[in-house]
JSON list of C-alpha atoms in Angstrom, two decimals:
[
{"chain": "A", "resi": 1, "resn": "MET", "atom": "CA", "xyz": [-24.73, -10.55, 20.80]},
{"chain": "A", "resi": 2, "resn": "GLY", "atom": "CA", "xyz": [-21.09, -9.54, 21.32]},
{"chain": "A", "resi": 3, "resn": "ASN", "atom": "CA", "xyz": [-18.34, -10.19, 18.87]},
{"chain": "A", "resi": 4, "resn": "THR", "atom": "CA", "xyz": [-16.04, -12.04, 21.23]},
{"chain": "A", "resi": 5, "resn": "ASN", "atom": "CA", "xyz": [-15.42, -14.81, 18.70]},
{"chain": "A", "resi": 6, "resn": "SER", "atom": "CA", "xyz": [-14.87, -12.56, 15.71]},
{"chain": "A", "resi": 7, "resn": "SER", "atom": "CA", "xyz": [-13.51, -14.36, 12.67]},
{"chain": "A", "resi": 8, "resn": "ASN", "atom": "CA", "xyz": [-11.88, -11.16, 11.39]},
{"chain": "A", "resi": 9, "resn": "LYS", "atom": "CA", "xyz": [-8.64, -11.22, 13.35]},
{"chain": "A", "resi": 10, "resn": "ILE", "atom": "CA", "xyz": [-5.99, -8.66, 12.53]},
{"chain": "A", "resi": 11, "resn": "SER", "atom": "CA", "xyz": [-3.14, -10.46, 10.82]},
{"chain": "A", "resi": 12, "resn": "ALA", "atom": "CA", "xyz": [0.50, -9.44, 10.73]},
{"chain": "A", "resi": 13, "resn": "GLN", "atom": "CA", "xyz": [0.04, -8.44, 7.10]},
{"chain": "A", "resi": 14, "resn": "ASP", "atom": "CA", "xyz": [-2.90, -6.20, 7.98]},
{"chain": "A", "resi": 15, "resn": "ARG", "atom": "CA", "xyz": [-0.88, -4.59, 10.75]},
{"chain": "A", "resi": 16, "resn": "ALA", "atom": "CA", "xyz": [2.07, -4.01, 8.39]},
{"chain": "A", "resi": 17, "resn": "ILE", "atom": "CA", "xyz": [-0.17, -2.38, 5.78]},
{"chain": "A", "resi": 18, "resn": "LEU", "atom": "CA", "xyz": [-1.76, -0.19, 8.43]},
{"chain": "A", "resi": 19, "resn": "ASP", "atom": "CA", "xyz": [1.65, 0.86, 9.75]},
{"chain": "A", "resi": 20, "resn": "MET", "atom": "CA", "xyz": [2.81, 1.76, 6.24]},
{"chain": "A", "resi": 21, "resn": "LYS", "atom": "CA", "xyz": [-0.33, 3.80, 5.58]},
{"chain": "A", "resi": 22, "resn": "LEU", "atom": "CA", "xyz": [0.04, 5.60, 8.91]},
{"chain": "A", "resi": 23, "resn": "GLN", "atom": "CA", "xyz": [3.65, 6.41, 8.05]},
{"chain": "A", "resi": 24, "resn": "ARG", "atom": "CA", "xyz": [2.49, 7.66, 4.64]},
{"chain": "A", "resi": 25, "resn": "ASP", "atom": "CA", "xyz": [-0.01, 9.97, 6.32]},
{"chain": "A", "resi": 26, "resn": "LYS", "atom": "CA", "xyz": [2.68, 11.30, 8.67]},
{"chain": "A", "resi": 27, "resn": "LEU", "atom": "CA", "xyz": [4.99, 11.97, 5.72]},
{"chain": "A", "resi": 28, "resn": "ARG", "atom": "CA", "xyz": [2.22, 13.86, 3.93]},
{"chain": "A", "resi": 29, "resn": "GLN", "atom": "CA", "xyz": [1.63, 16.02, 7.01]},
{"chain": "A", "resi": 30, "resn": "TYR", "atom": "CA", "xyz": [5.37, 16.64, 7.26]},
{"chain": "A", "resi": 31, "resn": "ALA", "atom": "CA", "xyz": [5.47, 17.66, 3.58]},
{"chain": "A", "resi": 32, "resn": "LEU", "atom": "CA", "xyz": [2.66, 20.14, 4.18]},
{"chain": "A", "resi": 33, "resn": "ARG", "atom": "CA", "xyz": [4.56, 21.64, 7.11]},
{"chain": "A", "resi": 34, "resn": "ILE", "atom": "CA", "xyz": [7.68, 21.97, 4.97]},
{"chain": "A", "resi": 35, "resn": "GLN", "atom": "CA", "xyz": [5.68, 23.68, 2.21]},
{"chain": "A", "resi": 36, "resn": "THR", "atom": "CA", "xyz": [4.29, 26.12, 4.76]},
{"chain": "A", "resi": 37, "resn": "LEU", "atom": "CA", "xyz": [7.79, 26.85, 6.06]},
{"chain": "A", "resi": 38, "resn": "THR", "atom": "CA", "xyz": [9.07, 27.34, 2.52]},
{"chain": "A", "resi": 39, "resn": "SER", "atom": "CA", "xyz": [6.35, 29.89, 1.79]},
{"chain": "A", "resi": 40, "resn": "ARG", "atom": "CA", "xyz": [7.08, 31.64, 5.07]},
{"chain": "A", "resi": 41, "resn": "GLU", "atom": "CA", "xyz": [10.81, 31.85, 4.30]},
{"chain": "A", "resi": 42, "resn": "THR", "atom": "CA", "xyz": [10.00, 33.39, 0.91]},
{"chain": "A", "resi": 43, "resn": "GLU", "atom": "CA", "xyz": [7.85, 36.04, 2.57]},
{"chain": "A", "resi": 44, "resn": "ILE", "atom": "CA", "xyz": [10.55, 36.72, 5.15]},
{"chain": "A", "resi": 45, "resn": "ALA", "atom": "CA", "xyz": [13.13, 37.16, 2.37]},
{"chain": "A", "resi": 46, "resn": "ARG", "atom": "CA", "xyz": [10.86, 39.62, 0.53]},
{"chain": "A", "resi": 47, "resn": "GLU", "atom": "CA", "xyz": [10.21, 41.59, 3.68]},
{"chain": "A", "resi": 48, "resn": "CYS", "atom": "CA", "xyz": [13.91, 41.73, 4.50]},
{"chain": "A", "resi": 49, "resn": "LEU", "atom": "CA", "xyz": [14.67, 43.01, 0.99]},
{"chain": "A", "resi": 50, "resn": "ARG", "atom": "CA", "xyz": [12.03, 45.72, 1.39]},
{"chain": "A", "resi": 51, "resn": "GLN", "atom": "CA", "xyz": [13.77, 46.77, 4.61]},
{"chain": "A", "resi": 52, "resn": "ASN", "atom": "CA", "xyz": [17.22, 46.67, 2.95]},
{"chain": "A", "resi": 53, "resn": "GLN", "atom": "CA", "xyz": [18.38, 43.73, 5.09]},
{"chain": "A", "resi": 54, "resn": "LYS", "atom": "CA", "xyz": [20.12, 41.74, 2.40]},
{"chain": "A", "resi": 55, "resn": "PRO", "atom": "CA", "xyz": [22.05, 39.36, 4.75]},
{"chain": "A", "resi": 56, "resn": "ARG", "atom": "CA", "xyz": [18.83, 38.33, 6.50]},
{"chain": "A", "resi": 57, "resn": "ALA", "atom": "CA", "xyz": [17.09, 37.89, 3.14]},
{"chain": "A", "resi": 58, "resn": "LEU", "atom": "CA", "xyz": [19.91, 35.62, 1.95]},
{"chain": "A", "resi": 59, "resn": "LEU", "atom": "CA", "xyz": [19.68, 33.62, 5.17]},
{"chain": "A", "resi": 60, "resn": "ALA", "atom": "CA", "xyz": [15.94, 33.18, 4.64]},
{"chain": "A", "resi": 61, "resn": "LEU", "atom": "CA", "xyz": [16.55, 32.03, 1.06]},
{"chain": "A", "resi": 62, "resn": "ARG", "atom": "CA", "xyz": [19.16, 29.52, 2.25]},
{"chain": "A", "resi": 63, "resn": "ARG", "atom": "CA", "xyz": [16.68, 28.15, 4.78]},
{"chain": "A", "resi": 64, "resn": "LYS", "atom": "CA", "xyz": [14.09, 27.97, 2.00]},
{"chain": "A", "resi": 65, "resn": "LYS", "atom": "CA", "xyz": [16.48, 26.01, -0.20]},
{"chain": "A", "resi": 66, "resn": "TYR", "atom": "CA", "xyz": [17.19, 23.61, 2.67]},
{"chain": "A", "resi": 67, "resn": "GLN", "atom": "CA", "xyz": [13.45, 23.13, 3.25]},
{"chain": "A", "resi": 68, "resn": "GLU", "atom": "CA", "xyz": [12.99, 22.42, -0.46]},
{"chain": "A", "resi": 69, "resn": "SER", "atom": "CA", "xyz": [15.68, 19.73, -0.32]},
{"chain": "A", "resi": 70, "resn": "LEU", "atom": "CA", "xyz": [13.88, 18.17, 2.65]},
{"chain": "A", "resi": 71, "resn": "LEU", "atom": "CA", "xyz": [10.65, 18.28, 0.67]},
{"chain": "A", "resi": 72, "resn": "ALA", "atom": "CA", "xyz": [12.29, 16.47, -2.26]},
{"chain": "A", "resi": 73, "resn": "LYS", "atom": "CA", "xyz": [13.58, 13.74, 0.08]},
{"chain": "A", "resi": 74, "resn": "THR", "atom": "CA", "xyz": [10.15, 13.44, 1.66]},
{"chain": "A", "resi": 75, "resn": "ASP", "atom": "CA", "xyz": [8.53, 13.07, -1.76]},
{"chain": "A", "resi": 76, "resn": "GLN", "atom": "CA", "xyz": [10.97, 10.27, -2.63]},
{"chain": "A", "resi": 77, "resn": "GLN", "atom": "CA", "xyz": [10.21, 8.49, 0.64]},
{"chain": "A", "resi": 78, "resn": "LEU", "atom": "CA", "xyz": [6.48, 8.87, 0.02]},
{"chain": "A", "resi": 79, "resn": "ALA", "atom": "CA", "xyz": [6.81, 7.36, -3.44]},
{"chain": "A", "resi": 80, "resn": "GLN", "atom": "CA", "xyz": [8.82, 4.40, -2.11]},
{"chain": "A", "resi": 81, "resn": "LEU", "atom": "CA", "xyz": [6.33, 3.84, 0.70]},
{"chain": "A", "resi": 82, "resn": "GLU", "atom": "CA", "xyz": [3.37, 3.89, -1.69]},
{"chain": "A", "resi": 83, "resn": "VAL", "atom": "CA", "xyz": [5.08, 1.41, -4.03]},
{"chain": "A", "resi": 84, "resn": "LEU", "atom": "CA", "xyz": [5.86, -0.89, -1.10]},
{"chain": "A", "resi": 85, "resn": "THR", "atom": "CA", "xyz": [2.30, -0.68, 0.21]},
{"chain": "A", "resi": 86, "resn": "SER", "atom": "CA", "xyz": [0.91, -1.49, -3.24]},
{"chain": "A", "resi": 87, "resn": "ASP", "atom": "CA", "xyz": [3.31, -4.43, -3.60]},
{"chain": "A", "resi": 88, "resn": "VAL", "atom": "CA", "xyz": [2.28, -5.87, -0.23]},
{"chain": "A", "resi": 89, "resn": "GLU", "atom": "CA", "xyz": [-1.43, -5.48, -0.98]},
{"chain": "A", "resi": 90, "resn": "PHE", "atom": "CA", "xyz": [-0.98, -7.08, -4.42]},
{"chain": "A", "resi": 91, "resn": "ALA", "atom": "CA", "xyz": [0.97, -9.98, -2.89]},
{"chain": "A", "resi": 92, "resn": "LEU", "atom": "CA", "xyz": [-1.93, -10.60, -0.49]},
{"chain": "A", "resi": 93, "resn": "VAL", "atom": "CA", "xyz": [-4.36, -10.65, -3.42]},
{"chain": "A", "resi": 94, "resn": "GLN", "atom": "CA", "xyz": [-2.08, -13.11, -5.25]},
{"chain": "A", "resi": 95, "resn": "LYS", "atom": "CA", "xyz": [-1.98, -15.29, -2.15]},
{"chain": "A", "resi": 96, "resn": "ASP", "atom": "CA", "xyz": [-5.78, -15.38, -2.06]},
{"chain": "A", "resi": 97, "resn": "VAL", "atom": "CA", "xyz": [-5.92, -16.26, -5.77]},
{"chain": "A", "resi": 98, "resn": "VAL", "atom": "CA", "xyz": [-3.44, -19.11, -5.33]},
{"chain": "A", "resi": 99, "resn": "PHE", "atom": "CA", "xyz": [-5.40, -20.38, -2.33]},
{"chain": "A", "resi": 100, "resn": "GLY", "atom": "CA", "xyz": [-8.61, -20.25, -4.39]},
{"chain": "A", "resi": 101, "resn": "LEU", "atom": "CA", "xyz": [-6.98, -22.15, -7.25]},
{"chain": "A", "resi": 102, "resn": "GLN", "atom": "CA", "xyz": [-5.65, -24.76, -4.84]},
{"chain": "A", "resi": 103, "resn": "ARG", "atom": "CA", "xyz": [-9.04, -25.18, -3.21]},
{"chain": "A", "resi": 104, "resn": "GLY", "atom": "CA", "xyz": [-10.77, -25.41, -6.60]},
{"chain": "A", "resi": 105, "resn": "THR", "atom": "CA", "xyz": [-8.34, -28.11, -7.72]},
{"chain": "A", "resi": 106, "resn": "GLU", "atom": "CA", "xyz": [-9.00, -30.10, -4.56]},
{"chain": "A", "resi": 107, "resn": "VAL", "atom": "CA", "xyz": [-12.77, -29.86, -5.07]},
{"chain": "A", "resi": 108, "resn": "LEU", "atom": "CA", "xyz": [-12.41, -30.91, -8.71]},
{"chain": "A", "resi": 109, "resn": "ARG", "atom": "CA", "xyz": [-10.34, -33.96, -7.71]},
{"chain": "A", "resi": 110, "resn": "GLU", "atom": "CA", "xyz": [-12.96, -34.89, -5.12]},
{"chain": "A", "resi": 111, "resn": "ILE", "atom": "CA", "xyz": [-15.71, -34.68, -7.73]},
{"chain": "A", "resi": 112, "resn": "HIS", "atom": "CA", "xyz": [-13.70, -36.89, -10.10]},
{"chain": "A", "resi": 113, "resn": "ARG", "atom": "CA", "xyz": [-13.13, -39.36, -7.28]},
{"chain": "A", "resi": 114, "resn": "GLU", "atom": "CA", "xyz": [-16.88, -39.48, -6.54]},
{"chain": "A", "resi": 115, "resn": "MET", "atom": "CA", "xyz": [-17.66, -40.07, -10.21]},
{"chain": "A", "resi": 116, "resn": "GLY", "atom": "CA", "xyz": [-15.32, -43.05, -10.26]},
{"chain": "A", "resi": 117, "resn": "GLY", "atom": "CA", "xyz": [-13.07, -41.80, -12.99]},
{"chain": "A", "resi": 118, "resn": "LEU", "atom": "CA", "xyz": [-13.08, -42.29, -16.75]},
{"chain": "A", "resi": 119, "resn": "GLU", "atom": "CA", "xyz": [-13.50, -46.08, -16.54]},
{"chain": "A", "resi": 120, "resn": "ARG", "atom": "CA", "xyz": [-16.80, -45.76, -14.68]},
{"chain": "A", "resi": 121, "resn": "VAL", "atom": "CA", "xyz": [-18.12, -43.24, -17.22]},
{"chain": "A", "resi": 122, "resn": "GLU", "atom": "CA", "xyz": [-17.18, -45.61, -20.09]},
{"chain": "A", "resi": 123, "resn": "MET", "atom": "CA", "xyz": [-18.85, -48.51, -18.27]},
{"chain": "A", "resi": 124, "resn": "ILE", "atom": "CA", "xyz": [-22.08, -46.51, -17.83]},
{"chain": "A", "resi": 125, "resn": "LEU", "atom": "CA", "xyz": [-22.03, -45.42, -21.47]},
{"chain": "A", "resi": 126, "resn": "GLY", "atom": "CA", "xyz": [-21.40, -49.04, -22.51]},
{"chain": "A", "resi": 127, "resn": "GLU", "atom": "CA", "xyz": [-24.35, -50.29, -20.45]},
{"chain": "A", "resi": 128, "resn": "SER", "atom": "CA", "xyz": [-26.68, -47.68, -21.88]},
{"chain": "A", "resi": 129, "resn": "ALA", "atom": "CA", "xyz": [-25.59, -48.55, -25.43]},
{"chain": "A", "resi": 130, "resn": "GLU", "atom": "CA", "xyz": [-26.65, -52.21, -24.95]}
]
């Protein structure tokens, strides 16, 4: 009843894809935090301007600009990670296709071997013609 002899073992490729997807999710969460901080810095700058605290408003805007640069870097990393994940998944699909082609070729050769080749077919056709 238990699945102690499960045939679906986790391969190194599966683990690598999972790790990349987990990293992608962490980067997305980080990007959301940065966006929240950016919005907060904008609000702080507005509030400081209302209170005539120009130096603090400028500081908040500098922090906002820094957060935006972090967000741009995070977006680049996310794009690279998604491309890499897609490439790995596609390579695994290609591997399965090549394995299927190889297996199909082997089966086809076995069938030809069982039939006895072209000479045997010609011999059978010759006998039936007589």
